[in-house]
Coordinates of N, CA and C in Angstrom, one line a residue:
M24 N -14.3 -28.8 14.6 CA -14.1 -30.3 15.2 C -15.1 -30.3 16.5
S25 N -14.6 -31.4 17.3 CA -15.1 -32.2 17.6 C -14.5 -31.5 19.6
G26 N -13.0 -31.0 19.5 CA -12.7 -30.5 20.4 C -13.2 -28.9 20.8
T27 N -14.1 -28.2 20.1 CA -14.9 -27.1 20.3 C -15.6 -26.9 21.5
S28 N -15.4 -26.2 22.6 CA -15.9 -25.1 23.5 C -16.9 -24.7 23.0
S29 N -18.2 -25.2 24.2 CA -19.9 -25.2 24.7 C -20.3 -23.8 23.5
A30 N -19.2 -22.4 24.0 CA -19.3 -21.2 23.3 C -18.9 -20.8 22.1
L31 N -18.7 -22.0 20.5 CA -18.3 -21.8 20.4 C -19.0 -23.4 19.4
R32 N -20.5 -23.4 19.7 CA -21.3 -24.7 19.3 C -22.2 -23.4 19.3
P33 N -23.0 -23.4 17.8 CA -24.0 -22.6 18.1 C -25.6 -23.0 18.1
P34 N -26.2 -22.3 19.0 CA -27.2 -22.8 19.8 C -28.3 -23.0 18.2
A35 N -29.6 -23.8 19.6 CA -30.3 -24.9 17.9 C -31.2 -24.1 17.6
D36 N -31.1 -22.9 17.6 CA -32.4 -21.3 16.9 C -31.0 -21.0 16.1
A37 N -30.1 -20.9 15.8 CA -29.6 -20.9 14.9 C -29.5 -21.0 13.3
V38 N -29.5 -19.8 13.1 CA -29.7 -20.3 11.0 C -28.5 -20.5 10.3
A39 N -28.9 -20.9 9.3 CA -27.7 -21.1 8.1 C -27.2 -19.4 7.4
P40 N -26.0 -19.1 7.6 CA -25.3 -17.7 7.0 C -25.8 -17.7 5.2
V41 N -26.0 -16.3 5.0 CA -26.7 -15.6 4.2 C -25.6 -14.7 3.3
R42 N -25.3 -15.4 2.2 CA -24.0 -13.9 2.0 C -24.9 -13.2 1.2
H43 N -24.3 -11.9 1.1 CA -25.2 -10.6 1.2 C -25.1 -10.3 -0.2
P44 N -26.2 -10.1 -0.6 CA -26.6 -9.6 -2.5 C -25.3 -8.5 -3.3
D45 N -25.1 -7.7 -1.8 CA -23.8 -7.2 -2.8 C -22.5 -7.2 -1.9
A46 N -21.5 -8.2 -1.3 CA -20.8 -8.8 -1.5 C -20.2 -8.9 -2.1
P47 N -18.9 -9.2 -2.6 CA -17.9 -8.9 -3.8 C -18.3 -10.3 -4.1
A48 N -18.0 -10.6 -5.6 CA -18.1 -11.9 -6.6 C -16.6 -12.9 -6.2
P49 N -17.6 -14.0 -6.2 CA -15.6 -15.2 -5.9 C -15.5 -15.2 -6.8
G50 N -13.8 -15.1 -6.3 CA -12.8 -14.8 -7.1 C -12.6 -13.8 -6.9
E51 N -13.0 -12.2 -6.1 CA -12.4 -11.2 -5.8 C -11.9 -11.0 -4.9
L52 N -10.8 -10.2 -6.0 CA -9.5 -9.9 -4.4 C -9.8 -9.0 -3.1
L53 N -10.5 -9.2 -2.0 CA -11.5 -8.3 -0.5 C -10.3 -6.8 -0.2
G54 N -8.6 -6.9 -0.9 CA -7.9 -6.4 -0.1 C -7.7 -5.6 1.1
A55 N -7.4 -4.8 1.5 CA -7.2 -4.4 3.0 C -8.4 -3.7 3.7
H56 N -8.7 -3.9 5.0 CA -9.6 -3.0 4.6 C -9.2 -2.1 5.5
Y57 N -8.2 -1.6 5.6 CA -7.3 -1.2 6.7 C -6.0 -0.7 6.3
D58 N -5.9 0.5 6.2 CA -3.9 0.7 5.8 C -3.1 0.0 6.3
R59 N -3.4 0.4 8.3 CA -2.8 -0.2 8.8 C -3.0 -1.3 9.7
C60 N -3.7 -2.0 9.6 CA -4.9 -3.0 9.8 C -3.3 -4.6 10.2
F61 N -2.8 -4.9 11.0 CA -1.8 -5.8 11.0 C -1.4 -7.4 10.7
G62 N -2.7 -6.9 10.0 CA -3.5 -8.7 9.4 C -3.1 -8.8 7.6
C63 N -3.5 -7.6 7.7 CA -3.8 -7.3 5.8 C -3.3 -5.9 5.1
G64 N -3.2 -4.9 6.1 CA -2.4 -4.0 5.8 C -1.2 -3.3 5.8
G65 N -1.6 -2.7 3.9 CA -0.3 -2.5 3.5 C 0.8 -2.2 4.4
G66 N 0.1 -0.4 5.2 CA 1.3 0.9 5.8 C 1.7 0.1 7.3
Q67 N 1.7 -1.7 7.3 CA 2.5 -2.6 8.4 C 3.8 -3.2 8.2
P68 N 5.3 -2.6 8.1 CA 5.8 -3.0 7.5 C 6.0 -4.7 7.9
H69 N 5.8 -4.7 9.3 CA 6.2 -6.6 10.1 C 5.1 -7.3 9.7
G70 N 3.4 -6.4 9.7 CA 2.5 -7.5 9.9 C 2.5 -8.1 8.2
L71 N 1.8 -8.9 8.6 CA 1.3 -10.3 7.5 C 1.0 -10.0 6.0
H72 N 0.3 -9.1 5.8 CA 0.1 -8.8 4.2 C -0.6 -9.9 3.7
L73 N -1.5 -10.2 4.3 CA -3.0 -11.4 4.1 C -3.7 -10.7 3.3
E74 N -3.8 -11.4 1.9 CA -4.8 -11.3 0.4 C -5.4 -12.6 0.5
A75 N -7.2 -12.0 1.3 CA -8.2 -12.8 1.0 C -9.3 -12.2 -0.6
R76 N -9.4 -13.2 -0.9 CA -10.5 -14.0 -2.2 C -11.5 -14.1 -1.3
A77 N -12.6 -13.5 -2.1 CA -14.3 -14.2 -1.7 C -14.4 -15.1 -2.2
G78 N -15.1 -16.6 -1.6 CA -15.2 -17.7 -2.2 C -16.6 -17.7 -2.8
D79 N -17.6 -19.2 -2.9 CA -19.1 -18.7 -2.9 C -19.3 -19.6 -1.6
G80 N -20.7 -19.2 -1.8 CA -21.7 -18.6 -0.2 C -21.0 -17.8 0.7
V81 N -20.5 -18.4 1.6 CA -19.7 -17.5 3.1 C -18.8 -18.5 3.6
R82 N -17.7 -17.8 2.3 CA -16.4 -18.7 2.4 C -15.1 -17.7 1.9
I83 N -14.7 -17.9 2.4 CA -13.2 -17.4 1.7 C -11.6 -18.1 1.3
T84 N -11.2 -17.9 0.8 CA -9.4 -18.5 0.6 C -8.7 -17.0 0.8
A85 N -7.3 -16.7 1.9 CA -6.4 -16.7 1.8 C -5.0 -16.8 1.6
E86 N -3.7 -16.0 2.0 CA -2.7 -16.5 2.1 C -1.4 -15.1 2.2
F87 N -0.9 -15.7 2.9 CA -0.1 -15.1 3.9 C 1.4 -16.2 3.7
T88 N 2.7 -15.2 3.7 CA 3.7 -15.5 3.9 C 5.0 -15.5 5.1
V89 N 5.1 -16.5 5.6 CA 5.7 -16.2 6.9 C 7.5 -15.5 6.7
Q90 N 7.3 -14.6 7.5 CA 7.9 -14.0 7.3 C 9.4 -14.1 8.3
G91 N 10.9 -13.4 8.3 CA 11.6 -14.2 9.0 C 11.4 -12.7 10.6
A92 N 10.5 -11.6 10.0 CA 9.4 -10.6 11.8 C 8.3 -12.3 12.0
H93 N 7.9 -13.3 11.8 CA 7.3 -13.2 12.6 C 7.8 -14.9 13.3
Q94 N 9.1 -15.1 13.1 CA 8.8 -16.3 14.0 C 9.2 -15.9 14.9
G95 N 8.6 -17.2 15.8 CA 9.0 -17.4 17.3 C 10.7 -18.1 17.0
A96 N 10.5 -19.8 17.4 CA 11.5 -20.6 17.7 C 12.1 -19.9 16.2
P97 N 13.0 -20.2 16.1 CA 14.2 -20.1 15.3 C 13.9 -21.0 14.0
G98 N 12.9 -20.1 13.4 CA 13.2 -21.1 11.7 C 11.4 -21.4 11.5
L99 N 11.3 -21.0 12.5 CA 9.7 -21.3 12.8 C 8.2 -20.1 13.3
A100 N 7.2 -20.0 12.4 CA 6.3 -19.0 13.0 C 5.4 -19.0 14.2
H101 N 5.9 -18.2 15.0 CA 5.1 -17.6 15.7 C 3.4 -17.7 16.1
G102 N 3.6 -19.1 17.0 CA 2.1 -19.4 17.2 C 1.3 -18.2 17.4
G103 N 1.7 -17.1 17.8 CA 0.8 -15.9 17.7 C 0.2 -15.6 16.4
V104 N 1.7 -15.7 15.7 CA 1.4 -14.5 14.4 C 0.4 -15.5 13.9
L105 N 0.2 -17.4 14.0 CA -1.0 -18.3 13.5 C -2.1 -17.3 13.4
A106 N -2.3 -17.4 15.4 CA -3.5 -17.4 15.4 C -4.0 -15.6 14.4
S107 N -3.1 -14.8 14.9 CA -3.6 -13.3 14.3 C -4.0 -13.6 12.7
A108 N -3.4 -14.9 11.8 CA -4.0 -15.3 10.8 C -4.6 -15.6 10.4
L109 N -5.5 -16.8 11.4 CA -6.5 -17.2 11.2 C -8.0 -15.8 12.0
D110 N -7.4 -15.5 12.4 CA -8.2 -14.5 13.1 C -8.5 -13.7 11.8
E111 N -7.5 -13.0 11.1 CA -8.0 -11.9 10.3 C -9.0 -12.6 9.3
T112 N -8.6 -14.2 8.5 CA -9.1 -14.7 7.8 C -10.5 -14.9 8.3
L113 N -11.0 -15.5 9.4 CA -11.8 -15.3 10.0 C -12.9 -14.2 10.0
G114 N -12.0 -13.0 10.5 CA -12.5 -11.5 10.7 C -12.9 -11.1 9.1
S115 N -12.4 -11.3 7.5 CA -12.4 -10.9 6.1 C -14.0 -11.8 6.2
L116 N -14.9 -13.2 6.5 CA -15.8 -13.3 6.5 C -17.0 -11.6 7.0
N117 N -16.8 -11.5 7.6 CA -17.9 -10.9 7.4 C -17.9 -9.5 6.4
W118 N -16.7 -9.3 5.6 CA -17.0 -8.7 3.9 C -18.2 -9.1 3.6
L119 N -18.3 -10.5 3.7 CA -19.7 -11.3 3.1 C -20.8 -11.5 3.1
L120 N -20.6 -10.8 5.2 CA -22.9 -10.5 5.5 C -22.8 -9.5 5.4
R121 N -21.6 -8.5 5.0 CA -21.9 -6.9 5.2 C -21.7 -6.8 6.4
T122 N -21.5 -6.8 7.8 CA -21.3 -7.2 8.6 C -20.1 -6.1 9.2
I123 N -20.7 -5.2 10.1 CA -19.2 -5.3 11.2 C -19.4 -6.0 12.4
A124 N -18.1 -7.3 13.2 CA -18.6 -7.4 13.6 C -16.9 -7.4 14.3
V125 N -16.6 -7.8 15.7 CA -15.5 -8.3 16.2 C -15.3 -9.2 16.7
T126 N -14.0 -9.9 17.4 CA -14.2 -11.2 16.9 C -14.7 -11.2 19.5
G127 N -14.8 -12.3 19.2 CA -15.8 -12.4 20.7 C -15.0 -13.6 21.5
R128 N -14.7 -15.1 20.8 CA -14.0 -16.4 21.0 C -13.1 -16.4 19.8
L129 N -12.2 -17.3 20.0 CA -11.0 -17.5 19.3 C -10.4 -18.9 19.4
E130 N -10.2 -20.0 19.4 CA -9.5 -21.5 19.8 C -8.9 -22.0 18.6
T131 N -8.0 -21.8 18.8 CA -6.9 -22.5 17.4 C -6.3 -24.1 18.3
D132 N -6.2 -24.3 17.3 CA -4.9 -25.9 17.3 C -4.2 -25.4 16.1
F133 N -3.1 -26.2 17.0 CA -2.1 -26.1 16.1 C -1.0 -27.5 16.1
V134 N -1.6 -27.5 14.5 CA -1.2 -29.8 14.3 C 0.4 -29.4 13.7
R135 N 1.3 -28.6 13.1 CA 2.3 -29.0 12.7 C 2.9 -27.6 13.0
P136 N 4.7 -28.3 12.5 CA 5.0 -26.4 12.4 C 4.8 -25.6 11.0
V137 N 4.6 -24.8 11.3 CA 5.5 -23.8 9.8 C 6.1 -23.4 9.9
P138 N 7.6 -23.7 8.5 CA 8.1 -22.8 8.6 C 8.2 -21.3 8.0
V139 N 9.7 -20.6 8.4 CA 9.3 -19.4 7.9 C 9.8 -19.4 6.5
G140 N 8.8 -18.5 5.9 CA 9.5 -19.1 3.9 C 8.3 -19.7 3.9
T141 N 7.1 -19.8 4.5 CA 6.1 -21.0 3.9 C 5.2 -20.5 3.6
V142 N 4.1 -20.5 2.3 CA 2.8 -19.6 2.1 C 1.7 -20.8 3.1
L143 N 1.2 -19.8 3.9 CA -0.2 -20.4 4.7 C -1.2 -20.0 4.3
H144 N -2.0 -21.4 3.3 CA -2.8 -21.5 2.1 C -4.1 -22.1 3.6
L145 N -4.8 -20.9 3.7 CA -6.4 -20.2 4.1 C -7.9 -20.4 4.0
E146 N -8.6 -20.6 4.1 CA -9.7 -21.7 3.7 C -10.5 -21.1 4.9
A147 N -11.7 -20.3 5.3 CA -12.8 -20.0 5.8 C -14.1 -20.2 5.7
E148 N -14.8 -20.6 6.3 CA -16.4 -19.5 6.2 C -17.3 -19.8 6.8
V149 N -18.2 -19.0 7.7 CA -19.6 -19.2 8.2 C -19.8 -19.6 8.6
T150 N -20.5 -20.6 9.5 CA -21.9 -21.9 9.7 C -22.5 -21.8 10.2
A151 N -23.0 -20.4 11.3 CA -24.3 -20.0 11.7 C -23.9 -19.2 12.0
V152 N -25.5 -18.7 12.2 CA -25.7 -16.9 13.2 C -27.2 -17.2 13.8
A153 N -26.7 -16.4 15.3 CA -28.4 -16.5 16.1 C -27.8 -15.1 16.4
G154 N -28.5 -14.0 15.6 CA -28.8 -13.0 16.2 C -28.0 -12.3 15.6
R155 N -26.5 -11.1 16.7 CA -25.8 -10.7 16.6 C -24.7 -11.6 16.7
K156 N -24.1 -12.9 17.0 CA -23.8 -14.0 17.3 C -23.4 -14.5 15.7
I157 N -22.1 -14.5 15.3 CA -21.7 -15.2 14.0 C -20.9 -16.5 14.7
Y158 N -20.9 -17.4 13.8 CA -20.1 -18.7 14.3 C -19.2 -19.0 12.9
S159 N -17.8 -19.1 13.1 CA -16.8 -19.5 11.9 C -15.9 -20.6 12.2
S160 N -15.3 -21.2 11.3 CA -14.1 -22.3 10.9 C -13.1 -21.6 9.9
A161 N -12.1 -22.1 10.4 CA -11.2 -21.3 9.3 C -9.5 -22.8 9.3
T162 N -9.1 -23.4 8.6 CA -8.5 -23.9 8.1 C -7.0 -23.3 7.5
G163 N -6.1 -23.8 8.0 CA -4.5 -23.1 7.1 C -3.9 -24.6 6.4
R164 N -3.1 -24.5 5.9 CA -2.7 -25.5 5.1 C -1.1 -25.3 4.1
I165 N -0.2 -26.4 4.5 CA 1.6 -25.9 4.1 C 1.1 -26.7 3.2
G166 N 2.2 -26.1 1.8 CA 2.6 -27.3 0.6 C 1.7 -26.9 -0.6
G167 N 0.4 -26.2 -0.5 CA -1.2 -25.9 -1.3 C -1.7 -26.0 -0.3
P168 N -2.9 -25.4 -1.0 CA -4.2 -25.3 -0.8 C -5.1 -26.4 -0.8
E169 N -4.3 -27.9 -1.1 CA -4.5 -28.9 -0.1 C -3.9 -29.9 0.7
G170 N -2.7 -29.4 1.1 CA -2.2 -29.6 1.9 C -2.4 -30.2 3.0
P171 N -1.1 -30.6 3.5 CA -1.4 -30.7 5.3 C -2.1 -29.8 6.1
V172 N -2.6 -29.8 6.4 CA -3.0 -29.0 7.7 C -2.1 -28.4 8.9
A173 N -2.0 -27.4 8.7 CA -1.0 -26.5 9.9 C -1.8 -25.8 11.4
V174 N -2.5 -25.9 10.8 CA -3.6 -24.7 12.2 C -4.8 -24.9 11.9
R175 N -5.8 -24.6 12.5 CA -7.7 -24.4 12.0 C -7.9 -23.9 13.9
A176 N -8.9 -23.6 13.7 CA -9.9 -22.4 14.5 C -11.5 -22.3 14.1
D177 N -11.7 -22.3 15.6 CA -13.1 -22.4 15.9 C -13.0 -20.7 16.1
A178 N -14.1 -19.6 15.3 CA -14.6 -18.2 16.5 C -15.9 -18.2 16.1
L179 N -15.7 -17.5 17.1 CA -17.4 -16.2 17.7 C -17.1 -14.8 17.3
F180 N -18.2 -14.8 16.2 CA -17.7 -12.9 16.6 C -19.2 -12.4 17.4
I181 N -19.4 -11.0 16.8 CA -20.1 -10.1 17.5 C -20.7 -9.1 16.4
E182 N -22.3 -9.0 16.0 CA -22.0 -8.4 15.4 C -21.8 -6.5 16.0
V183 N -21.6 -5.3 15.4 CA -21.7 -4.6 16.6 C -21.4 -2.9 15.5
K184 N -21.3 -2.1 16.2 CA -21.7 -0.6 15.5 C -20.6 -0.2 15.5
V185 N -20.8 0.4 14.3 CA -19.5 1.2 14.0 C -18.8 2.3 15.4
D186 N -20.3 2.5 16.3 CA -19.7 3.3 16.8 C -18.9 3.0 18.1
H187 N -19.0 1.2 17.9 CA -17.9 0.6 18.3 C -16.2 1.0 18.7
F188 N -16.3 1.5 17.4 CA -14.7 2.0 16.7 C -14.1 2.6 17.5
V189 N -15.8 4.1 17.4 CA -15.3 5.3 17.0 C -15.3 5.6 18.7
D190 N -16.1 5.1 19.8 CA -15.8 5.2 21.3 C -14.9 5.0 22.2
N191 N -14.1 3.0 21.2 CA -12.3 3.1 22.1 C -11.8 3.6 21.4
G192 N -11.7 3.4 19.8 CA -10.3 3.4 19.0 C -9.4 4.4 19.8
R193 N -8.4 4.6 19.6 CA -7.7 6.3 19.3 C -8.1 7.1 18.9
P194 N -8.2 8.1 19.2 CA -9.3 9.1 18.4 C -7.9 9.4 17.1
E195 N -7.2 10.0 16.7 CA -5.8 9.9 16.0 C -6.3 9.3 14.6
D196 N -6.7 7.8 14.9 CA -6.6 6.6 14.3 C -7.9 6.8 13.5
I197 N -8.5 6.6 14.5 CA -10.4 7.1 14.2 C -10.2 8.2 13.3
R198 N -9.5 9.3 13.3 CA -9.5 10.9 12.4 C -9.2 10.1 11.3
A199 N -8.0 9.3 11.0 CA -7.7 9.6 9.5 C -8.5 8.3 9.1
A200 N -9.3 7.7 9.0 CA -10.1 6.9 9.2 C -11.1 7.4 8.3
M201 N -12.2 8.0 9.1 CA -13.5 9.0 8.9 C -13.0 9.9 7.7
D202 N -11.7 10.8 7.3 CA -11.1 12.0 6.3 C -10.8 11.3 5.2
D203 N -10.7 10.1 5.0 CA -10.1 9.4 4.1 C -10.9 9.7 2.7
P204 N -11.1 10.0 1.7 CA -11.5 10.1 0.6 C -13.1 9.8 0.3
D205 N -12.0 8.0 -0.2 CA -12.4 7.2 -0.6 C -13.5 6.8 0.0
Q206 N -14.8 6.6 -0.4 CA -16.1 5.9 0.8 C -16.0 4.6 0.8
V207 N -15.7 3.7 0.1 CA -15.7 2.6 0.1 C -13.9 1.9 1.4
R208 N -13.3 2.7 1.1 CA -12.0 2.9 2.1 C -12.5 3.0 3.4
R209 N -13.4 3.8 3.7 CA -13.8 4.7 4.7 C -14.3 4.0 5.7
A210 N -15.5 3.4 4.7 CA -16.4 2.0 5.5 C -15.8 0.8 5.4
R211 N -15.0 0.2 4.8 CA -14.3 -1.3 5.0 C -13.3 -0.9 5.9
A212 N -13.0 0.7 6.7 CA -12.1 0.7 7.7 C -12.6 0.3 8.6
F213 N -14.4 0.0 9.1 CA -14.7 -0.4 10.2 C -15.0 -1.4 9.8
E214 N -15.1 -2.6 8.9 CA -15.7 -3.3 9.2 C -15.5 -5.3 8.6
V215 N -14.0 -5.0 10.1 CA -13.1 -6.6 10.4 C -12.9 -6.1 11.2
N216 N -12.9 -7.1 11.9 CA -12.5 -7.1 13.2 C -11.1 -7.1 14.1
P217 N -11.2 -6.2 15.0 CA -9.7 -4.6 14.9 C -8.8 -5.6 15.8

């Protein structure tokens, strides 16, 4: 984006992102990283229930349907919910890098209204990596994957260790995630932004 703040512009020594060899194959559904996640978890009745799929390189696509519980102005999606959908989509990119990272900065542009009942088609990509910093961008379109842009965002994610969640998360939720017998779900619970 031309209006991107300097905090979201990769430094001169940033490198191109590299997809991890164990990343999900293009087209594969990523699934919820944590059942209680507002963005992708099935255990949140009013959550976004966003579904993301791995794309080529370090790209993903995702969809989310705006429900009545997501509205701000009558009949229109709340801007904060749209920002959450972008954040969730951008955070899911870290699964392709096999990196645990949290949102450091998110700049969102709201281009056109998104009515309740609309399927928002999201696409995101990692654009650069500099040390622990991961730079990415996303767009959300209405009317189909090639439809008009309704929202877009640039983001900076910061790589962290699992201790970030253990030290700062609510203890009963951390225990529930750590006690999950499914090793993949247990690991994935800590792989996307909180």
